[in-house]
Amino acid sequence: MTSFWTGWISFIVLGSIFGCAWLLWVTRKSQKFDTETEQTMGHSFDGIEEYDNPLPRWWLVLFMGTIVFGLGYLVFYPGLGSYKGIFGWTSVNQWEAEVKKAEETYAPIFAKLAATPIEELAKDDKAMKIGQRLFANNCAVCHGSTAHGATGFPNLTDNDWLYGGAPEKIKETITDGRNGSAMRAWKDEIGEEGVKQVANYVRSLSNQEDVDEAMAAKGAEIFAANCFVCHGKDGKGSHDMGAPNLTDGIWLYGGTQAIVEATVRNGRGGVMPSFKDKLGEERIHLLAAYIYSLSHR
Amino acid sequence: MSNKIPVQNIDPQDASTPKVKTVELYEARKKIYVKEITGVFQKVRSFSLWFLMGMYFLFCWISVDGQQLVLFDLPNRKFHIFGATFWPQDFVLLSWLLIICAFGLFFITTLFGRVWCGYTCPQTVWTFIFMWLEERIEGSRNQRMKLDQASMNKQKALKKAAKHASWLFVAFATGLTFVGYFYPVRELVPDFFTFDISSGWAYFWIAFFTLATYINAGWMREQVCLYMCPYARFQSVMFDKDTLVVSYDLNRGEPRGSRKRSADPKEVGLGDCVDCGMCVQVCPTGIDIRDGLQYECIGCALCIDACDSVMEKMEYPKGLISYTTEQKLEGKDSKLLRPRTIGYGLALAIMMSAFAFKLGTRLPVELDVIRDRGALFQTNAKGYIENAYTLQLMNMSDQVRTFVITVEGMDGVSISGKSEFTLEPSEVRSIPMAVEAKPSALTERNHDIVFKAQAVDDASVKIDSESRFLGPAPVKF
């Protein structure tokens, strides 16, 4: 705020307050009335007349008290342009104080939970209720509240893992995120015909219906020459690469011919963000236990 | 030639300066010294006031099965009232209750005027107690007036100190009890005296209500009725000519004046009012009822008691000031049943029965369904269309309950996964739930579906919650 606006706001605020105080002060004095003629205000409605009665004195005291309170408030809290007030209060530092207070309350609980191994924690009903809330607040947007995932977002309940489902691996995934699979676009390298053939072959690995056997046979050669690096010779994928298993009929983006072709043609790259800064280690530990519990009931 | 100076007729009235009165814009409160009076209505009042006071102080101490009978448990967001537990969801009931109370007040006011103010209002109850203490400590009206005029001495200081101490004691008991309705009173009282209350706010509120009671009942008194109470301002619109009001019988009383007890009023040319001013001295709001109906009148009938006692001494018939109606004063018949009372009564009866019905059929279970906002739908491993929801299931009863969740509303829709959940008393559980349906069952892009929660142990405890099932556009063959 520029000093002009600061001054302008302060002027209006203080001006109004002192204006009210002045008005109260000058009008409080006694007035002389002709009791013969001036008993009423002259207002009349339905034969009801308004008397000119004095206000109770304690109202004046209250009015003045409000003014004193207002001035005191402006000393302690912001209200005069860019002046911050003696307390230096802002809504941000109030929020931070609340967060700190909450941390102090919950830190011991999470510390205790974080000391329990994930396999054990996954069996603790109470801990899992907390884990479920963490999941609902942080993960459900992409993976769904049921953790069944959605197109492009893996199902976390089927024990099929891109990067591995060991407790430590899950924790690693949440902590650092996963920076996209390296499934690149193959259309330039193997051509449109090659894309169709590979797609047929890949779909044959999990016994999908309507696979063109001849195309699949040709696709097998292309697969053996290019795709095995990540997905392995048998197409079972690799946790180190984050390459999906192509033989289990679980499809991250869909398993129809058209979708698999699109995957091969253009590549895929989903990103799992890092939650290290947002949640901290203890909450990630609990969350990992919850996710672990989903496929280890 | 004689030039006479013309005579000027000078009217002394005209010549005098106009009667000018000095009026302050803000007037200091004139202290009212209320004279204590005994009589029929004062007996009724004191019974009603002590009874209400007793209820206030005792109710919070009554426990049934270890549960305080009336407890507004704010931290847990549960209100226990006479064995029923109310949740934040039931707040609409509270607003209805308040509306019913308001209508009850209107109804009573239409019939009997301001009996609420005179006999039951908390301001009246506590002022009554404080005045009672004042009378015991400082003495009668005259003694109090003398005491206030006297210069400060040991005697006066002692009396004043005793009065304020007794007031503060009652105020503190009031404040402590008030907080006892929000914080289990059996823990609050011992905790308070050992400075062991976990929440600093409890101390604040006890102090607040102590101070508020002390100021309201000790110092503000009629000022609350005159300048703060909204009811005093609008009660007049509920009055009509048949409403019971405290009124002075003008025809019988006027012209007023003092006379010997032996004198026959008719011979002296006076009415029955002996102008003793007793009715003014006993009035807690300091008005003269003989000036007619005023908004300050709280209908407490103390002036009736005062006047009746004087009438008795004078051997005149009682009732110069009485509960009467405008119609009766005009010598006409007064009716209890009139369009206004019938209307209010009917509205009140309808609302009360609707409220009782709602209260009686309230079920201790609540189910909210929130659809996932990320993906609208997906195809699951079975090749079915799947939608995800978060269910909020609340067991609002005081026992452990198992609920079965089912889903209906379209063909072939079912819950995939667990559908039975056991909840602790007053537990709120969020349940992630997947619902699936065969793609062929989807005839529309979206279907209305209904989630049902049913308690296993009690067939009557069940609740529905509507939602939607979304899918891809159906394939047209």
Tab-separated table of N, CA, C and O in Angstrom, chain A residues 3 7 14 18 20 31 86 100 126 142 152 168 175 181 194 218 222 229 267 291 295:
chain	number	residue	atom	x	y	z
A	3	SER	N	2.009	5.153	0.649
A	3	SER	CA	1.806	5.941	1.858
A	3	SER	C	0.583	6.844	1.714
A	3	SER	O	-0.069	7.185	2.689
A	7	GLY	N	-2.326	6.742	4.454
A	7	GLY	CA	-2.760	7.989	5.103
A	7	GLY	C	-4.251	8.208	4.921
A	7	GLY	O	-4.957	8.598	5.855
A	14	LEU	N	-9.848	7.166	11.548
A	14	LEU	CA	-9.734	7.991	12.754
A	14	LEU	C	-10.713	9.156	12.711
A	14	LEU	O	-11.306	9.524	13.726
A	18	PHE	N	-13.299	9.917	15.696
A	18	PHE	CA	-13.280	11.181	16.447
A	18	PHE	C	-14.513	12.022	16.124
A	18	PHE	O	-15.004	12.757	16.980
A	20	CYS	N	-17.504	10.785	15.581
A	20	CYS	CA	-18.578	10.256	16.439
A	20	CYS	C	-18.415	10.755	17.870
A	20	CYS	O	-19.396	11.149	18.518
A	31	GLN	N	-30.792	20.589	26.819
A	31	GLN	CA	-31.474	21.465	25.883
A	31	GLN	C	-32.665	22.057	26.582
A	31	GLN	O	-33.267	21.452	27.466
A	86	ILE	N	0.414	-3.477	17.288
A	86	ILE	CA	1.444	-3.901	18.238
A	86	ILE	C	1.642	-5.415	18.211
A	86	ILE	O	2.754	-5.909	18.310
A	100	LYS	N	0.826	-25.089	14.209
A	100	LYS	CA	1.849	-25.471	15.169
A	100	LYS	C	1.203	-26.168	16.358
A	100	LYS	O	1.681	-27.191	16.840
A	126	LYS	N	-7.294	-48.809	14.192
A	126	LYS	CA	-7.351	-47.372	14.512
A	126	LYS	C	-6.413	-46.586	13.618
A	126	LYS	O	-6.768	-45.535	13.085
A	142	CYS	N	-6.846	-38.545	-7.383
A	142	CYS	CA	-6.405	-39.297	-8.554
A	142	CYS	C	-6.764	-40.782	-8.456
A	142	CYS	O	-7.301	-41.370	-9.383
A	152	GLY	N	-5.121	-44.183	-16.272
A	152	GLY	CA	-3.873	-43.449	-16.094
A	152	GLY	C	-3.415	-43.372	-14.653
A	152	GLY	O	-2.301	-42.962	-14.375
A	168	GLU	N	8.701	-50.593	1.813
A	168	GLU	CA	9.681	-49.530	1.598
A	168	GLU	C	9.526	-48.880	0.229
A	168	GLU	O	9.746	-47.684	0.055
A	175	THR	N	7.047	-40.631	-1.042
A	175	THR	CA	7.982	-39.603	-0.611
A	175	THR	C	8.528	-38.804	-1.793
A	175	THR	O	8.453	-37.571	-1.817
A	181	SER	N	6.713	-42.785	-16.425
A	181	SER	CA	7.363	-43.948	-16.999
A	181	SER	C	8.048	-43.486	-18.284
A	181	SER	O	7.695	-42.460	-18.845
A	194	GLY	N	3.980	-51.429	-37.747
A	194	GLY	CA	4.649	-52.003	-36.573
A	194	GLY	C	3.869	-51.776	-35.300
A	194	GLY	O	3.747	-52.655	-34.439
A	218	LYS	N	4.168	-61.135	-36.043
A	218	LYS	CA	5.129	-60.130	-36.515
A	218	LYS	C	5.497	-59.186	-35.379
A	218	LYS	O	6.639	-58.738	-35.239
A	222	ILE	N	9.180	-57.508	-33.316
A	222	ILE	CA	9.456	-56.110	-32.965
A	222	ILE	C	9.642	-55.976	-31.453
A	222	ILE	O	10.526	-55.289	-30.966
A	229	VAL	N	13.680	-54.401	-23.446
A	229	VAL	CA	14.617	-53.659	-22.567
A	229	VAL	C	13.926	-53.270	-21.266
A	229	VAL	O	14.482	-53.426	-20.188
A	267	GLY	N	3.386	-43.189	-26.851
A	267	GLY	CA	4.036	-43.268	-25.547
A	267	GLY	C	3.107	-42.808	-24.436
A	267	GLY	O	1.989	-42.326	-24.676
A	291	ILE	N	-1.932	-48.001	2.326
A	291	ILE	CA	-1.938	-48.493	0.948
A	291	ILE	C	-1.519	-49.961	0.906
A	291	ILE	O	-2.100	-50.777	0.182
A	295	SER	N	-4.002	-54.081	-0.289
A	295	SER	CA	-3.792	-55.307	-1.071
A	295	SER	C	-3.307	-56.455	-0.192
A	295	SER	O	-2.956	-57.508	-0.692
